[in-house]
C-alpha cells in the first residue's frame, strides 16, 4: 500500500494547484445505484460515458472506477483508450469522495484523503451507508502510486476551489455547516485548509446554489478560471431566490483581494432554468428509506459553473436551450486557448450534481 504520511502537505512543501494548471489525467466513477439514478441508471451511464469520451478525446487520459457488477458493461461501452478499474463505491461523485492531489516544485505529487460523510452524515446526508465511498480516495492513490495524507476533517472536493497561488474560495453554508465538522471553528477550518491545501487566504462566500443538496458546494456556484478571475453563476430574475445568492457572492468577490493582494475580476454565467424534475423522471427512481427522494416538481440546482476545466478542453453541461449558447460563448471568451464542448447533462443533474462533481483531475507533477 502507498505510504500514509503523518505530516501535512504544507509542511512538506506541497500545494493544491488550480484546475486550470496542466493535468496528467482524470478520474470518473460509474453510476449504478437505482435509488439515485432513474431507469436502472442507464441514462446516467450514457451521460457519464459522454463526459469520459469528451475528456479522453482531448488527449487527457481518463480512468473510470466501476463495481465488479458493472465492470463488463462499462468496459464494453467505453473506448479502449479509457482505463477501467474495479473499485467499490456507494455512488459516483469522485470529486467529493476521491483524493485531492497536491504537488511540489520538485516534481512530486501526493494526495489527500478527506473524511467523507455523504454530504452531512446522519444530519442531512444523502444516503447511508457511505463507507465504500470513504475508502475510494485511498484506492485511487494506491493505483496512482501517490503517497497519502489522511486529513482529520470532513471535506468534499466540490466544496473548495483554489487559484494555486494561495487563495481558496468556499461557502460558509457548506464548510461551516454543523453536519461536517461541528467541533471546529471557522479559524480552525481555515487552519486545516492552509495545512492541507496551502491556502493562505480563504474568500468566504455565503450560500451555494439554491437548493443544492450538498449544503451549497462552491463548485456549483463559482470557480477560478485563472488567478485573479472568477466565474460565477448569476440569475437575472430578481424574483428567483438564486438572484440574491448570486448578488451576495458577487459583492463578496468584488470586495475581496486574493492571497497576493489582487482584486478579482468576476465573470457571470447565466443561470439555467429554473429547472424542475418531471413526474416521469421522478417515477424512474427507486424510493429507498435513508436516501434523499427525487420528487416531481422539485427544483434542480442547475449551474453552468459545474464544468470540467481540462488541459485542452472545457467540458460543460448543456442544461437549458435558452442559455446553452450564451454559456458556451462566455466560456470561449474566458478560455481562448481551450476548446469548449457542451455535453447533454440533465441526467447528471437529476442525480444532484454535474460534470465537475463527477470528475477529479490528476495534476501534472
Ligand atoms: O457538487 C458536487 N460536487 C457533488 C454533488 C453530489 C450530489 C449527490 N447526490
XYZ file of N, CA and C in Angstrom, residues 91-193:
309
model
N -21.739 5.680 -4.456
C -22.336 6.367 -5.610
C -21.195 6.853 -6.494
N -21.402 7.870 -7.269
C -20.496 8.140 -8.399
C -20.038 9.598 -8.474
N -19.592 10.145 -7.328
C -19.185 11.563 -7.271
C -17.728 11.637 -6.853
N -16.842 11.350 -7.772
C -15.429 11.221 -7.383
C -14.793 12.552 -7.027
N -15.380 13.651 -7.442
C -14.894 14.964 -6.990
C -14.913 15.020 -5.465
N -15.911 14.373 -4.882
C -16.122 14.503 -3.445
C -15.525 13.361 -2.635
N -15.600 12.152 -3.142
C -15.065 11.015 -2.369
C -13.630 10.706 -2.773
N -13.185 11.200 -3.926
C -11.829 10.916 -4.395
C -10.796 11.783 -3.696
N -9.528 11.549 -4.001
C -8.482 12.353 -3.364
C -8.368 13.738 -3.992
N -7.840 14.676 -3.230
C -7.425 15.974 -3.777
C -5.915 15.890 -3.925
N -5.420 16.094 -5.130
C -3.973 15.969 -5.351
C -3.257 17.285 -5.039
N -2.054 17.131 -4.511
C -1.187 18.283 -4.234
C 0.168 18.014 -4.887
N 0.860 19.078 -5.269
C 2.156 18.935 -5.943
C 3.189 19.838 -5.259
N 4.462 19.538 -5.519
C 5.510 20.444 -5.018
C 6.360 20.926 -6.198
N 7.376 21.705 -5.929
C 8.180 22.284 -7.012
C 9.259 21.324 -7.508
N 9.359 20.150 -6.885
C 10.408 19.205 -7.279
C 9.835 18.041 -8.083
N 8.606 18.207 -8.589
C 8.012 17.148 -9.403
C 7.283 16.090 -8.602
N 7.005 16.372 -7.339
C 6.285 15.397 -6.508
C 4.775 15.577 -6.619
N 4.052 14.458 -6.441
C 2.580 14.517 -6.421
C 2.089 13.577 -5.329
N 1.265 14.069 -4.457
C 0.677 13.276 -3.379
C -0.826 13.541 -3.354
N -1.526 12.819 -2.460
C -2.978 13.009 -2.429
C -3.518 13.106 -1.020
N -4.594 13.865 -0.882
C -5.278 13.996 0.411
C -6.548 13.153 0.385
N -6.676 12.333 1.400
C -7.857 11.501 1.594
C -8.657 12.146 2.731
N -9.674 12.927 2.365
C -10.509 13.606 3.363
C -11.485 12.608 3.982
N -11.978 12.927 5.146
C -13.081 12.123 5.692
C -14.344 12.471 4.903
N -15.137 11.452 4.621
C -16.331 11.643 3.790
C -17.549 11.162 4.557
N -18.633 11.969 4.583
C -19.840 11.531 5.301
C -21.117 11.706 4.469
N -20.975 11.563 3.140
C -22.139 11.627 2.234
C -22.892 12.957 2.350
N -22.139 14.030 2.462
C -22.684 15.390 2.462
C -23.553 15.676 3.687
N -23.129 15.181 4.836
C -23.852 15.574 6.050
C -24.082 14.467 7.061
N -23.625 13.259 6.765
C -23.773 12.162 7.727
C -25.230 11.929 8.095
N -25.480 11.679 9.369
C -26.848 11.384 9.809
C -27.646 12.664 10.032
N -27.028 13.805 9.739
C -27.688 15.100 9.898
C -27.823 15.764 8.522
N -28.621 15.139 7.657
C -28.850 15.731 6.336
C -28.042 15.102 5.222
N -27.306 14.031 5.521
C -26.566 13.345 4.460
C -27.518 12.734 3.441
N -26.982 12.354 2.285
C -27.869 11.964 1.176
C -28.147 10.477 1.097
N -27.284 9.663 1.700
C -27.563 8.226 1.778
C -26.743 7.600 2.895
N -27.128 6.384 3.238
C -26.439 5.627 4.288
C -26.388 4.173 3.839
N -25.295 3.449 3.972
C -24.005 3.887 4.482
C -23.167 4.543 3.392
N -22.002 5.036 3.772
C -21.106 5.687 2.807
C -19.660 5.210 2.980
N -19.492 4.079 3.659
C -18.121 3.624 3.979
C -17.320 3.212 2.738
N -18.009 2.691 1.712
C -17.246 2.346 0.493
C -16.723 3.609 -0.181
N -17.551 4.660 -0.209
C -17.086 5.944 -0.756
C -15.875 6.452 0.022
N -15.917 6.279 1.337
C -14.831 6.826 2.163
C -13.502 6.093 1.913
N -13.578 4.914 1.312
C -12.331 4.172 1.031
C -11.812 4.414 -0.392
N -12.567 5.162 -1.198
C -12.188 5.337 -2.607
C -10.873 6.104 -2.771
N -10.695 7.181 -2.023
C -9.501 8.020 -2.218
C -8.227 7.203 -2.001
N -8.208 6.375 -0.970
C -7.013 5.562 -0.694
C -6.732 4.623 -1.860
N -7.787 4.081 -2.460
C -7.604 3.135 -3.575
C -7.098 3.860 -4.824
N -7.619 5.046 -5.073
C -7.150 5.826 -6.228
C -5.666 6.160 -6.046
N -5.297 6.553 -4.832
C -3.898 6.917 -4.584
C -2.988 5.700 -4.726
N -3.491 4.559 -4.320
C -2.735 3.312 -4.493
C -2.459 3.085 -5.986
N -3.480 3.219 -6.800
C -3.321 2.990 -8.250
C -2.424 4.049 -8.872
N -2.545 5.280 -8.398
C -1.717 6.364 -8.941
C -0.290 6.338 -8.386
N -0.052 5.499 -7.382
C 1.296 5.433 -6.792
C 1.659 6.718 -6.061
N 0.649 7.355 -5.484
C 0.880 8.631 -4.783
C 0.749 8.426 -3.280
N 1.664 9.017 -2.535
C 1.589 8.931 -1.071
C 0.342 9.669 -0.594
N -0.184 9.194 0.550
C -1.493 9.650 1.022
C -1.390 10.387 2.357
N -2.087 11.514 2.425
C -2.334 12.174 3.710
C -3.772 11.862 4.089
N -4.016 11.376 5.292
C -5.393 11.175 5.756
C -5.760 12.397 6.588
N -6.576 13.280 6.003
C -6.884 14.543 6.678
C -7.844 14.305 7.840
N -7.727 15.097 8.893
C -8.572 14.878 10.079
C -9.930 15.557 10.000
N -10.309 16.084 8.834
C -11.606 16.772 8.758
C -12.476 16.174 7.650
N -13.787 16.383 7.797
C -14.746 16.021 6.743
C -14.706 17.132 5.691
N -14.478 16.750 4.451
C -14.466 17.753 3.368
C -14.658 17.029 2.051
N -15.379 17.666 1.136
C -15.536 17.124 -0.215
C -14.802 18.033 -1.198
N -14.243 17.411 -2.231
C -13.502 18.187 -3.232
C -14.332 19.273 -3.889
N -15.649 19.059 -3.994
C -16.510 20.054 -4.634
C -16.785 21.270 -3.756
N -16.331 21.211 -2.501
C -16.629 22.332 -1.604
C -15.512 23.365 -1.565
N -14.486 23.164 -2.403
C -13.359 24.110 -2.441
C -12.933 24.359 -3.883
N -12.454 25.540 -4.155
C -11.752 25.846 -5.411
C -10.544 26.696 -5.036
N -9.427 26.484 -5.717
C -8.216 27.264 -5.407
C -7.666 27.917 -6.672
N -6.854 28.958 -6.457
C -6.189 29.591 -7.608
C -4.753 29.092 -7.760
N -4.340 28.161 -6.887
C -2.986 27.606 -6.980
C -1.918 28.571 -6.485
N -2.346 29.762 -6.084
C -1.398 30.778 -5.602
C -1.777 31.242 -4.204
N -2.399 30.338 -3.452
C -2.671 30.633 -2.046
C -4.085 31.082 -1.721
N -4.952 31.220 -2.755
C -6.329 31.669 -2.482
C -7.304 30.508 -2.637
N -8.254 30.424 -1.732
C -9.283 29.375 -1.785
C -10.642 30.044 -1.659
N -11.614 29.587 -2.459
C -12.992 30.044 -2.268
C -13.848 28.864 -1.785
N -14.772 29.181 -0.888
C -15.665 28.162 -0.306
C -16.904 28.882 0.198
N -17.951 28.113 0.472
C -19.154 28.736 1.047
C -19.224 28.455 2.549
N -19.749 29.424 3.262
C -19.988 29.232 4.701
C -21.052 28.160 4.888
N -22.052 28.156 4.002
C -23.141 27.182 4.122
C -22.602 25.765 4.204
N -21.558 25.460 3.455
C -21.043 24.094 3.448
C -19.932 23.868 4.476
N -18.854 24.625 4.361
C -17.706 24.318 5.215
C -17.959 24.592 6.693
N -18.859 25.533 6.985
C -19.140 25.826 8.393
C -20.414 25.135 8.864
N -20.946 24.245 8.039
C -22.189 23.560 8.395
C -21.945 22.592 9.555
N -22.864 22.556 10.494
C -22.646 21.666 11.653
C -22.709 20.191 11.281
N -23.144 19.891 10.047
C -23.152 18.473 9.646
C -21.820 18.028 9.032
N -20.813 18.886 9.056
C -19.487 18.489 8.569
C -18.490 18.372 9.736
N -18.073 19.504 10.278
C -17.075 19.478 11.357
C -17.574 20.343 12.513
N -18.588 19.831 13.258
C -19.270 20.687 14.242
C -18.366 21.201 15.356
N -17.249 20.511 15.598
C -16.410 20.949 16.725
C -15.348 21.961 16.307
N -15.281 22.259 15.011
C -14.225 23.163 14.547
C -14.767 24.561 14.268
N -14.010 25.565 14.687
C -14.384 26.957 14.413
C -13.957 27.321 12.986
N -14.409 28.466 12.528
C -14.002 28.971 11.212
C -12.465 29.052 11.121
N -11.847 29.539 12.200
C -10.385 29.694 12.198
C -9.696 28.325 12.123
N -10.247 27.355 12.823
C -9.627 26.011 12.778
C -9.784 25.381 11.391
N -10.913 25.633 10.749
C -11.095 25.118 9.386
C -10.134 25.828 8.439
N -9.986 27.127 8.588
C -9.005 27.851 7.758
C -7.598 27.284 7.990
N -7.320 26.911 9.237
C -6.010 26.315 9.549
C -5.807 25.001 8.803
N -6.857 24.174 8.759
C -6.751 22.893 8.036
C -6.605 23.138 6.532
N -7.301 24.149 6.005
C -7.187 24.448 4.570
C -5.776 24.937 4.245
